[in-house]
PDB file of C-alpha atoms in Angstrom:
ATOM      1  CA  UNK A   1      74.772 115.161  93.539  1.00  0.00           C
ATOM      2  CA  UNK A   2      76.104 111.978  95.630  1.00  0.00           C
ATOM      3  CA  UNK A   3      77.800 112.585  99.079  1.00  0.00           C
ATOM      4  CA  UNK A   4      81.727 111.309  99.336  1.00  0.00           C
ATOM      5  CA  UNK A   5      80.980 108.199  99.636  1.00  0.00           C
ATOM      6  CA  UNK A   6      84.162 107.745 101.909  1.00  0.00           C
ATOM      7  CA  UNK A   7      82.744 109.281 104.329  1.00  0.00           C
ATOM      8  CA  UNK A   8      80.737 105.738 105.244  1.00  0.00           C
ATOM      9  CA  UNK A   9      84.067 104.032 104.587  1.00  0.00           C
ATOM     10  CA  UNK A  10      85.408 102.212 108.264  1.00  0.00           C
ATOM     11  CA  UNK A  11      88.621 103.938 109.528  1.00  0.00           C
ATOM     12  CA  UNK A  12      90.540 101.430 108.716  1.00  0.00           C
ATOM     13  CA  UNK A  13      93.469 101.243 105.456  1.00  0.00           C
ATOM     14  CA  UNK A  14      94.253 104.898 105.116  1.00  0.00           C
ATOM     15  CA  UNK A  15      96.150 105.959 102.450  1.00  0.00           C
ATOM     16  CA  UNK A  16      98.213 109.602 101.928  1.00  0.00           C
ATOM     17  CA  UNK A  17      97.232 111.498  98.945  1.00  0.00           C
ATOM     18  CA  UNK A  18     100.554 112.028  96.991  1.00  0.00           C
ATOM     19  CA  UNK A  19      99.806 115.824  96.529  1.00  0.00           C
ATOM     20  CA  UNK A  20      98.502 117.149 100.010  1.00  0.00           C
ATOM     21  CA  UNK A  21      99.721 114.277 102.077  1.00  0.00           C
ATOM     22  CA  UNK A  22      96.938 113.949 103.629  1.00  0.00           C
ATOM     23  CA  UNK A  23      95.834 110.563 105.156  1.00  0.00           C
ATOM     24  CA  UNK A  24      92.234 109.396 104.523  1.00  0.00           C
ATOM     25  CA  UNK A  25      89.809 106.262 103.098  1.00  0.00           C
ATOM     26  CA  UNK A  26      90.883 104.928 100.151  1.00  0.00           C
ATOM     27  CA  UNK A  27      87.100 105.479  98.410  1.00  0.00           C
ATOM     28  CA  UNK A  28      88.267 109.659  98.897  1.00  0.00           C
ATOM     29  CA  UNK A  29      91.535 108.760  96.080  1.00  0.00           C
ATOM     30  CA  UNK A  30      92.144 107.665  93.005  1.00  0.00           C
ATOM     31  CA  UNK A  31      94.909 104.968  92.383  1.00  0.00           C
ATOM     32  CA  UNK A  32      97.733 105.664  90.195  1.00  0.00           C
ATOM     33  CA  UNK A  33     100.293 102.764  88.572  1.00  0.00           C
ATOM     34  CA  UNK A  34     103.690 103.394  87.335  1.00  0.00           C
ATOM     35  CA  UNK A  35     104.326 101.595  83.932  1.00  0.00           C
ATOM     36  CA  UNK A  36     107.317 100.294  82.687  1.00  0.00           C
ATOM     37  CA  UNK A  37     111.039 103.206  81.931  1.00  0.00           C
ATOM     38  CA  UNK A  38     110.000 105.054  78.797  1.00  0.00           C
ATOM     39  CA  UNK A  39     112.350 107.707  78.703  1.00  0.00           C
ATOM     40  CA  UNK A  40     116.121 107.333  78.318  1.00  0.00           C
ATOM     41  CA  UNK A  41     116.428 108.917  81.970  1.00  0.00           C
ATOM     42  CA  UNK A  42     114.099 105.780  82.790  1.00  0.00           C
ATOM     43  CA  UNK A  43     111.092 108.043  83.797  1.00  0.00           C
ATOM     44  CA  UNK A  44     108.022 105.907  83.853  1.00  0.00           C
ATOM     45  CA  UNK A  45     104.981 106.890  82.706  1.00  0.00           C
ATOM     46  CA  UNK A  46     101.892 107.090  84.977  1.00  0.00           C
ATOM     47  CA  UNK A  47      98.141 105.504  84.376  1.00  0.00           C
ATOM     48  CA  UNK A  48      94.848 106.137  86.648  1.00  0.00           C
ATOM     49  CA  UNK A  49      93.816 102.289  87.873  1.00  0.00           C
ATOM     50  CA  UNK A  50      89.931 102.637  89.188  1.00  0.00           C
ATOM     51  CA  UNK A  51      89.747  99.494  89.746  1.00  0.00           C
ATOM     52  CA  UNK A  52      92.579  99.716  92.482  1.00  0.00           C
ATOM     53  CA  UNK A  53      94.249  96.755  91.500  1.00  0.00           C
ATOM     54  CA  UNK A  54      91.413  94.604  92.150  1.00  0.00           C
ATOM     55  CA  UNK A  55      91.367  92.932  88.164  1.00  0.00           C
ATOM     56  CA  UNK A  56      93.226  96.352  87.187  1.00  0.00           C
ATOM     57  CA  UNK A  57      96.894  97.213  87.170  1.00  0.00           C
ATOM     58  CA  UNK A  58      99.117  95.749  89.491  1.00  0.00           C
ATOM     59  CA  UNK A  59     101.498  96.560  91.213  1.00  0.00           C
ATOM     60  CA  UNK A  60     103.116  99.773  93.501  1.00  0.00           C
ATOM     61  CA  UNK A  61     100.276 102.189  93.253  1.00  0.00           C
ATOM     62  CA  UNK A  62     100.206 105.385  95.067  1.00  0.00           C
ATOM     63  CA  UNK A  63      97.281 107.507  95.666  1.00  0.00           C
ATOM     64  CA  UNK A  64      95.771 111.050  95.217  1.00  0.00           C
ATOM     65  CA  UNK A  65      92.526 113.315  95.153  1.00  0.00           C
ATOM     66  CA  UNK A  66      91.031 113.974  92.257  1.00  0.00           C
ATOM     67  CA  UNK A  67      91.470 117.756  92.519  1.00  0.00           C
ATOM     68  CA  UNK A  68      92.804 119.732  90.243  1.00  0.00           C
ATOM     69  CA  UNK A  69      95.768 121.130  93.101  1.00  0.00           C
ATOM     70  CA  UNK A  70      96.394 117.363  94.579  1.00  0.00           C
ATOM     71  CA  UNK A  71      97.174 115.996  90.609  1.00  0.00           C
ATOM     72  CA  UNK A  72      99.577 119.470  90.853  1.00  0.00           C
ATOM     73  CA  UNK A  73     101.290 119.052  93.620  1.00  0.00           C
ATOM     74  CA  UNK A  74     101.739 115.108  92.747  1.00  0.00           C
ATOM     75  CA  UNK A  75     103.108 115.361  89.383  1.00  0.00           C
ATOM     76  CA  UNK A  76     105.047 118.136  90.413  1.00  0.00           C
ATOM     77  CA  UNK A  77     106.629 115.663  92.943  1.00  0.00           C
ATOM     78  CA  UNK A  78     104.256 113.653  95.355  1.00  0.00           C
ATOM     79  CA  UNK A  79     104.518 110.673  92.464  1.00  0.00           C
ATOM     80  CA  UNK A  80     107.951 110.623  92.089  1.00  0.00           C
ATOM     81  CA  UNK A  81     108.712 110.848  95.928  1.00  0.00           C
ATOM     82  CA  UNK A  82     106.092 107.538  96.382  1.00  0.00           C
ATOM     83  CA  UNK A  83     107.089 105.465  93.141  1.00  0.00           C
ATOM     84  CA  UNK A  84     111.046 106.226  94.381  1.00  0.00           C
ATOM     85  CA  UNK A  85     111.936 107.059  90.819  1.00  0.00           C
ATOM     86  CA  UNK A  86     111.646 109.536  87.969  1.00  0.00           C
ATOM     87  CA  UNK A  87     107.840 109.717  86.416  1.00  0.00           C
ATOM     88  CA  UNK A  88     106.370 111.226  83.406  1.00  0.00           C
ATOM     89  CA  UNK A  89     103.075 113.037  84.649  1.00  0.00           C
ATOM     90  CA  UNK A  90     101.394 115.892  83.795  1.00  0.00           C
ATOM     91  CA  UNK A  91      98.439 116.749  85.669  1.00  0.00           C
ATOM     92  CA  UNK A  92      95.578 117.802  82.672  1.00  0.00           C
ATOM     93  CA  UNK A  93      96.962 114.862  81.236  1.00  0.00           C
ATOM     94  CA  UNK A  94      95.943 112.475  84.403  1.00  0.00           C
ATOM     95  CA  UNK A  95      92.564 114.351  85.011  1.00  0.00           C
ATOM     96  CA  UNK A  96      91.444 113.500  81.489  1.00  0.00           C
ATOM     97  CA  UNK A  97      92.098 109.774  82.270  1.00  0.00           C
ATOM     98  CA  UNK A  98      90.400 109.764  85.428  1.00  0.00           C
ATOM     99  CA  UNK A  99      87.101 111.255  84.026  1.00  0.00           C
ATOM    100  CA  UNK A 100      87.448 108.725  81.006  1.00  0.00           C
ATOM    101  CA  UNK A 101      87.659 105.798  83.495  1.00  0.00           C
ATOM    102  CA  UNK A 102      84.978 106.545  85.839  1.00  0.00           C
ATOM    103  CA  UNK A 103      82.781 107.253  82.548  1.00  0.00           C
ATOM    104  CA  UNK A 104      83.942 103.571  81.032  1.00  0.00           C
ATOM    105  CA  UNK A 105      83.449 102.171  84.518  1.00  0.00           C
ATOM    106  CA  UNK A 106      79.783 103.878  85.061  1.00  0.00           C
ATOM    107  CA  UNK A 107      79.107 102.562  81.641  1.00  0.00           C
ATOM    108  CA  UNK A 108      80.259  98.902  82.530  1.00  0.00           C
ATOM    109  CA  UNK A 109      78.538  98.897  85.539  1.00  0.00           C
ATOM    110  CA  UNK A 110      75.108 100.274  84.196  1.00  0.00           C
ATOM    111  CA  UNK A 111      75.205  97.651  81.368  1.00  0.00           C
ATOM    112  CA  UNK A 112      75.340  94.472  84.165  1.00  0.00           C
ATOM    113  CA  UNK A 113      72.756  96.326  86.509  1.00  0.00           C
ATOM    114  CA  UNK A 114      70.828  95.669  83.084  1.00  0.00           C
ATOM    115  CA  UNK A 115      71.636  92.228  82.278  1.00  0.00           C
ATOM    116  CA  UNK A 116      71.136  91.344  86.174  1.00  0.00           C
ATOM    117  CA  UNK A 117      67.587  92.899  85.531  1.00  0.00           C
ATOM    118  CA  UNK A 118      68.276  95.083  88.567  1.00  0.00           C
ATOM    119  CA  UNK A 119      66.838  98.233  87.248  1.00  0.00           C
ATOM    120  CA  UNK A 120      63.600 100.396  86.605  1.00  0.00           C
ATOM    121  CA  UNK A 121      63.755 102.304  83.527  1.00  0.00           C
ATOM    122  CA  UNK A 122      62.069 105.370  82.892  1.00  0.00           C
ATOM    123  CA  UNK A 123      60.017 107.884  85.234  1.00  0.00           C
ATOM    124  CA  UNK A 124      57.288 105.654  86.587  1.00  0.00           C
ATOM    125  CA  UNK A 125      59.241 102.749  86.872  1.00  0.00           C
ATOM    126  CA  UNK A 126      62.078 104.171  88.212  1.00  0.00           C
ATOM    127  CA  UNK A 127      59.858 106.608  91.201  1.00  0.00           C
ATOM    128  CA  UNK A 128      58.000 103.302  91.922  1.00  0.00           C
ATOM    129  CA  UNK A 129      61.486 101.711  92.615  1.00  0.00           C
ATOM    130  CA  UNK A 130      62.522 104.890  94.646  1.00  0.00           C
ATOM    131  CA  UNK A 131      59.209 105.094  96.572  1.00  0.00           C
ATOM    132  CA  UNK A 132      60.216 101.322  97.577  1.00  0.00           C
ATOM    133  CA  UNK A 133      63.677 101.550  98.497  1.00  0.00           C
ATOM    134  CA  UNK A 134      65.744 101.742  95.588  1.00  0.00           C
ATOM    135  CA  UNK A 135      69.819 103.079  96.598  1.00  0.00           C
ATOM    136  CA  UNK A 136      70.104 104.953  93.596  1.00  0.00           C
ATOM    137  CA  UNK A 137      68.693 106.897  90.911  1.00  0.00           C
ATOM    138  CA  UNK A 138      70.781 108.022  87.710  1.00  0.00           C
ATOM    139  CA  UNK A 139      69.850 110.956  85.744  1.00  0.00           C
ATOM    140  CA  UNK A 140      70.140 112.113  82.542  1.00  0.00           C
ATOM    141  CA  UNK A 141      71.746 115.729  82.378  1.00  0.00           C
ATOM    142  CA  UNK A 142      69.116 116.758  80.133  1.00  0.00           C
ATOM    143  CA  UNK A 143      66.571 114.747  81.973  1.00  0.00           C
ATOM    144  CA  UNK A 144      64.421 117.957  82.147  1.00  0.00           C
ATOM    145  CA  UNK A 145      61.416 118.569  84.589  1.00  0.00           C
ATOM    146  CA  UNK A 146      61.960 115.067  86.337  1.00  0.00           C
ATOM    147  CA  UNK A 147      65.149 116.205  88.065  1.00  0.00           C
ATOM    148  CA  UNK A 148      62.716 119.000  90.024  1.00  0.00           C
ATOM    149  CA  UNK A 149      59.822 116.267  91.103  1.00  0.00           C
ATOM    150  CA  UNK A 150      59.487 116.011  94.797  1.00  0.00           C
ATOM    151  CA  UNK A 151      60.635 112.448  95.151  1.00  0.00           C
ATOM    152  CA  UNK A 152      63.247 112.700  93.038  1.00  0.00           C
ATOM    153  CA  UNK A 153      64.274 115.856  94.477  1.00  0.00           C
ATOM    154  CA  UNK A 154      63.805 114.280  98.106  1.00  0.00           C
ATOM    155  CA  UNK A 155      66.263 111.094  97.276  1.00  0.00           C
ATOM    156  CA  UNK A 156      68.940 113.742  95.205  1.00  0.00           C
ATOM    157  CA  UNK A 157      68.777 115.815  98.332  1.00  0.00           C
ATOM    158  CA  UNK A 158      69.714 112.300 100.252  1.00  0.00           C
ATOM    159  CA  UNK A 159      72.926 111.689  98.195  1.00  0.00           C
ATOM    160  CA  UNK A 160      71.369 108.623  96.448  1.00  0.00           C
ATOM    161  CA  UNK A 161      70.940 110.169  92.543  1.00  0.00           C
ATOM    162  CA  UNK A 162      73.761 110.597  90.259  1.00  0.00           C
ATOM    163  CA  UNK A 163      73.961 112.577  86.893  1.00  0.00           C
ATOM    164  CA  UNK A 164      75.456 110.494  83.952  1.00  0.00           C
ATOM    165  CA  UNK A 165      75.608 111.395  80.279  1.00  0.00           C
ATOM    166  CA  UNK A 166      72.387 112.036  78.436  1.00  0.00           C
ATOM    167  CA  UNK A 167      68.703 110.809  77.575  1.00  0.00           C
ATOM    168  CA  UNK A 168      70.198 109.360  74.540  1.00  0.00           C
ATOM    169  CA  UNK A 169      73.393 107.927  75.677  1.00  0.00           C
ATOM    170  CA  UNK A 170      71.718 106.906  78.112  1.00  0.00           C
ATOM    171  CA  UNK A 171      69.364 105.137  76.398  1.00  0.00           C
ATOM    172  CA  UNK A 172      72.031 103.423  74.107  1.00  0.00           C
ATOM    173  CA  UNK A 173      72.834 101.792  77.346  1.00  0.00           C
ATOM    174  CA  UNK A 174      69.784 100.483  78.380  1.00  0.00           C
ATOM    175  CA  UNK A 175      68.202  99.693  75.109  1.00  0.00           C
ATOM    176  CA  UNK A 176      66.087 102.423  74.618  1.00  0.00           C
ATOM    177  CA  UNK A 177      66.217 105.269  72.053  1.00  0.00           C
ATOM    178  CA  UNK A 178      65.980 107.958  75.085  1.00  0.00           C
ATOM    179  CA  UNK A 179      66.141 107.683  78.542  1.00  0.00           C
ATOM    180  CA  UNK A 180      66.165 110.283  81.403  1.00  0.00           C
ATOM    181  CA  UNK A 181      65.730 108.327  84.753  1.00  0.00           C
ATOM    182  CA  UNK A 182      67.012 104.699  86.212  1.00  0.00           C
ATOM    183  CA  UNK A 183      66.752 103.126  89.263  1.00  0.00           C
ATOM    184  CA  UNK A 184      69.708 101.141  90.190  1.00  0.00           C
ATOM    185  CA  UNK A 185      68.227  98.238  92.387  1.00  0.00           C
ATOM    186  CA  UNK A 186      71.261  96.530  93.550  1.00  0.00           C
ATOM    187  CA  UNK A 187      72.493  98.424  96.892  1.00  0.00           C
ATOM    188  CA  UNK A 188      76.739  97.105  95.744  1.00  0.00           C
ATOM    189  CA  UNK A 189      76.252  98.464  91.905  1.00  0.00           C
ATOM    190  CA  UNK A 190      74.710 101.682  93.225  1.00  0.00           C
ATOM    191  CA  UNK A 191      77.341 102.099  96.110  1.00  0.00           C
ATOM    192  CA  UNK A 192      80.211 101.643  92.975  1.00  0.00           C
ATOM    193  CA  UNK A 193      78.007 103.825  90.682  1.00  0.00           C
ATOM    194  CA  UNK A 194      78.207 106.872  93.430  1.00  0.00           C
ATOM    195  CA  UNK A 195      82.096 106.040  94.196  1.00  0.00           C
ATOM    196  CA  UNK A 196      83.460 106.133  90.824  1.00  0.00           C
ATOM    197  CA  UNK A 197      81.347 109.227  89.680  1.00  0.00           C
ATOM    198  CA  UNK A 198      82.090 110.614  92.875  1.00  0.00           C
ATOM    199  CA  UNK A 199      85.895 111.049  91.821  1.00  0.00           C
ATOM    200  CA  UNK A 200      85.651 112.152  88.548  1.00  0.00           C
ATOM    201  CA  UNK A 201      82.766 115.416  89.961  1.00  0.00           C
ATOM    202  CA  UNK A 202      85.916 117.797  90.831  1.00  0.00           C
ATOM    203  CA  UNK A 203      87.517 117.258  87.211  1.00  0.00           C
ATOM    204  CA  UNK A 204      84.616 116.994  84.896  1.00  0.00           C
ATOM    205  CA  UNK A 205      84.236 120.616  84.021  1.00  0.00           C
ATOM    206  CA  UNK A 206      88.417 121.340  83.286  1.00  0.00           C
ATOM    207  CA  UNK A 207      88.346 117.815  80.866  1.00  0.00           C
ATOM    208  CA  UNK A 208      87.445 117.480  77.104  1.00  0.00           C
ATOM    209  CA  UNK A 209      83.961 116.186  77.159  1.00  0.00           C
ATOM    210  CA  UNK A 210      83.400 116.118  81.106  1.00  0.00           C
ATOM    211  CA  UNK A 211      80.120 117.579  81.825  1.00  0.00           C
ATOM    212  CA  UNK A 212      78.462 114.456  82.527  1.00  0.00           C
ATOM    213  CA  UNK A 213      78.079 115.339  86.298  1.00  0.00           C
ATOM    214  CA  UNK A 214      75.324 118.493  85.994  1.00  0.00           C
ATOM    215  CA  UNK A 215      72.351 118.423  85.481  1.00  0.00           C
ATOM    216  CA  UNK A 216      71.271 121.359  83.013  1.00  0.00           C
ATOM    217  CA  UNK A 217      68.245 123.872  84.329  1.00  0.00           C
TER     218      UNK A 217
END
């Protein structure tokens, strides 16, 4: 429901996607590490970093959209060409991890909005908070009729709501048995919130478990 949020990214730091080759923000890619020779050939496996080495994996990373015919085109050669060696990648294997980070990640970054006290939880809380400002509003999939509301509508329609997991899993996070709507009051956890589900959108439906991102009518 959010818009690629590289698009408000400066021009500034490109990076080539190791599939298409295209050059673009690095909020439009995923990160991808090389671990250490596994194979007797010395092929080295591959791991998704989200965090893009920022208190993730270090070192070389290259880079990639998380597309279904980027991960292709990389693992059938795009990683190998930018890690300078022989890698073990398979692309169904690589979308699976990058829907399982940006899930974690969401998770992680929903549970501190809640310790920081920087959300509104539940339908009248959270369409007060939207009525004043709020960046972001996450929504359950099954959040029912309260996906369709004009306001909510309005701010969806803005790229500033998000779909993520359900009213109960949702509610797990935020202590609640059920919940179907949050406000995310901080504008740098709602901005990270709309990044990382942004890249895992194109994958969910192809990945075991990844249909977080739609909202069922």
């Amino acid at each position: 429901m959010a818009n690629d949020p590289a698009e408000r990214e400066p021009k500034r730091s490109r990076r080539a996607c190791a599939g298409c080759g295209e050059a673009v923000a690095p909020g439009a890619l995923v990160r991808v590490v090389a671990g250490p020779p596994s194979e007797p050939d010395g092929a080295r496996p591959l791991a998704v970093d989200l965090l893009g080495g920022g208190g993730g994996a270090g070192g070389r990373g290259a880079h990639v959209h998380p597309t279904p015919s980027c991960l292709a085109r990389a693992c059938r050669g795009g990683f190998a060409r930018s890690f300078r060696c022989r890698v073990v990648a398979r692309a169904d294997e690589l979308a699976a991890q990058i829907v399982a980070s940006a899930e974690r990640r969401v998770q992680g970054l929903i549970l501190g909005a809640r310790r920081a006290k920087r959300v509104a939880v539940g339908a009248d809380a959270a369409r007060e908070a939207l009525a004043k400002g709020a960046p972001l509003v996450v929504l359950a999939a099954d959040a029912g009729t309260i996906a369709t509301q004009k306001d909510v509508a309005a701010v969806a329609g803005q790229g500033k709501a998000a779909v993520f997991g359900r009213k109960q899993s949702l509610g797990a996070l935020l202590g609640r048995d059920e919940v179907a709507i949050v406000a995310v009051l901080d504008p740098g956890l709602a901005s990270e919130i709309r990044k990382v589900l942004f890249l895992a959108d194109a994958l969910r439906g192809g990945c075991p478990g990844g249909d977080n991102g739609r909202l069922e009518v």
